[in-house]
XYZ file of C-alpha atoms in Angstrom:
88
model
C -12.251 10.581 7.960
C -10.715 8.558 5.127
C -6.900 8.701 5.125
C -4.575 7.791 2.253
C -1.568 5.668 3.228
C 0.515 5.674 0.024
C 3.259 3.558 1.594
C 0.661 0.767 1.895
C -1.208 1.649 -1.329
C -4.465 1.866 0.552
C -6.983 4.159 2.136
C -8.156 3.593 5.690
C -11.323 4.662 7.458
C -10.773 4.292 11.217
C -13.806 2.864 12.997
C -14.521 2.030 16.624
C -11.902 -0.714 17.071
C -11.268 -1.666 13.462
C -10.673 -0.104 10.057
C -12.314 -0.239 6.651
C -9.866 -0.255 3.744
C -9.679 0.414 0.023
C -6.620 -0.995 -1.748
C -5.295 0.638 -4.900
C -2.642 0.577 -7.616
C -1.424 3.703 -9.370
C -0.386 3.976 -12.986
C 0.576 7.532 -13.772
C -2.419 9.750 -13.073
C -4.857 6.824 -12.782
C -5.706 5.076 -9.525
C -7.233 1.588 -9.808
C -9.260 0.618 -6.744
C -8.805 -3.141 -6.550
C -10.440 -4.111 -3.263
C -12.553 -2.685 -0.457
C -13.207 -4.285 2.888
C -15.476 -3.371 5.783
C -15.386 -5.384 9.017
C -18.136 -8.008 8.928
C -19.943 -6.740 12.033
C -20.242 -3.260 10.489
C -21.506 -4.232 7.037
C -24.841 -2.829 5.919
C -24.424 0.362 7.950
C -23.211 2.700 5.200
C -19.536 2.359 6.088
C -18.612 1.144 2.586
C -20.305 4.136 0.997
C -18.582 6.505 3.398
C -15.236 4.872 2.576
C -15.714 5.036 -1.195
C -16.976 8.636 -1.121
C -13.869 9.663 0.830
C -11.612 7.782 -1.588
C -13.244 9.361 -4.642
C -13.124 12.830 -3.085
C -9.392 12.373 -2.485
C -8.819 11.154 -6.042
C -10.662 14.223 -7.340
C -8.652 16.556 -5.086
C -5.412 15.058 -6.444
C -6.543 15.594 -10.040
C -6.433 11.868 -10.750
C -8.774 9.480 -12.569
C -10.120 6.168 -11.262
C -10.549 2.639 -12.566
C -13.041 0.809 -10.328
C -11.759 -2.788 -10.390
C -13.693 -3.512 -7.196
C -17.388 -4.227 -7.965
C -18.531 -2.250 -4.919
C -16.725 0.875 -6.153
C -18.079 0.423 -9.693
C -21.631 0.110 -8.349
C -21.151 3.133 -6.076
C -20.067 5.302 -9.018
C -22.995 4.041 -11.121
C -25.379 5.029 -8.304
C -23.661 8.397 -7.730
C -23.178 9.928 -11.193
C -21.538 13.031 -9.709
C -18.379 10.866 -9.590
C -18.646 9.633 -13.210
C -16.249 12.342 -14.411
C -13.462 10.574 -12.501
C -13.678 7.410 -14.603
C -10.629 6.735 -16.725
């Protein structure tokens, strides 16, 4: 489950012994996702997609918009148009 840690301005997805993260900056009602990171050994296993989906679901639940500054997030939204309404 993806968890928002606003004190660190990042989301975390706890994994076996590590975490995947998505770093953000807020400006009013807009959340810019600036960086995502999945542990190297777990790349290519869908973890990044799971992370980004959880982040975008949280942004939607909070009534916010998103600016995908991270290329992975931008590509994810392009491939999942059901999240396009969140774009600022």
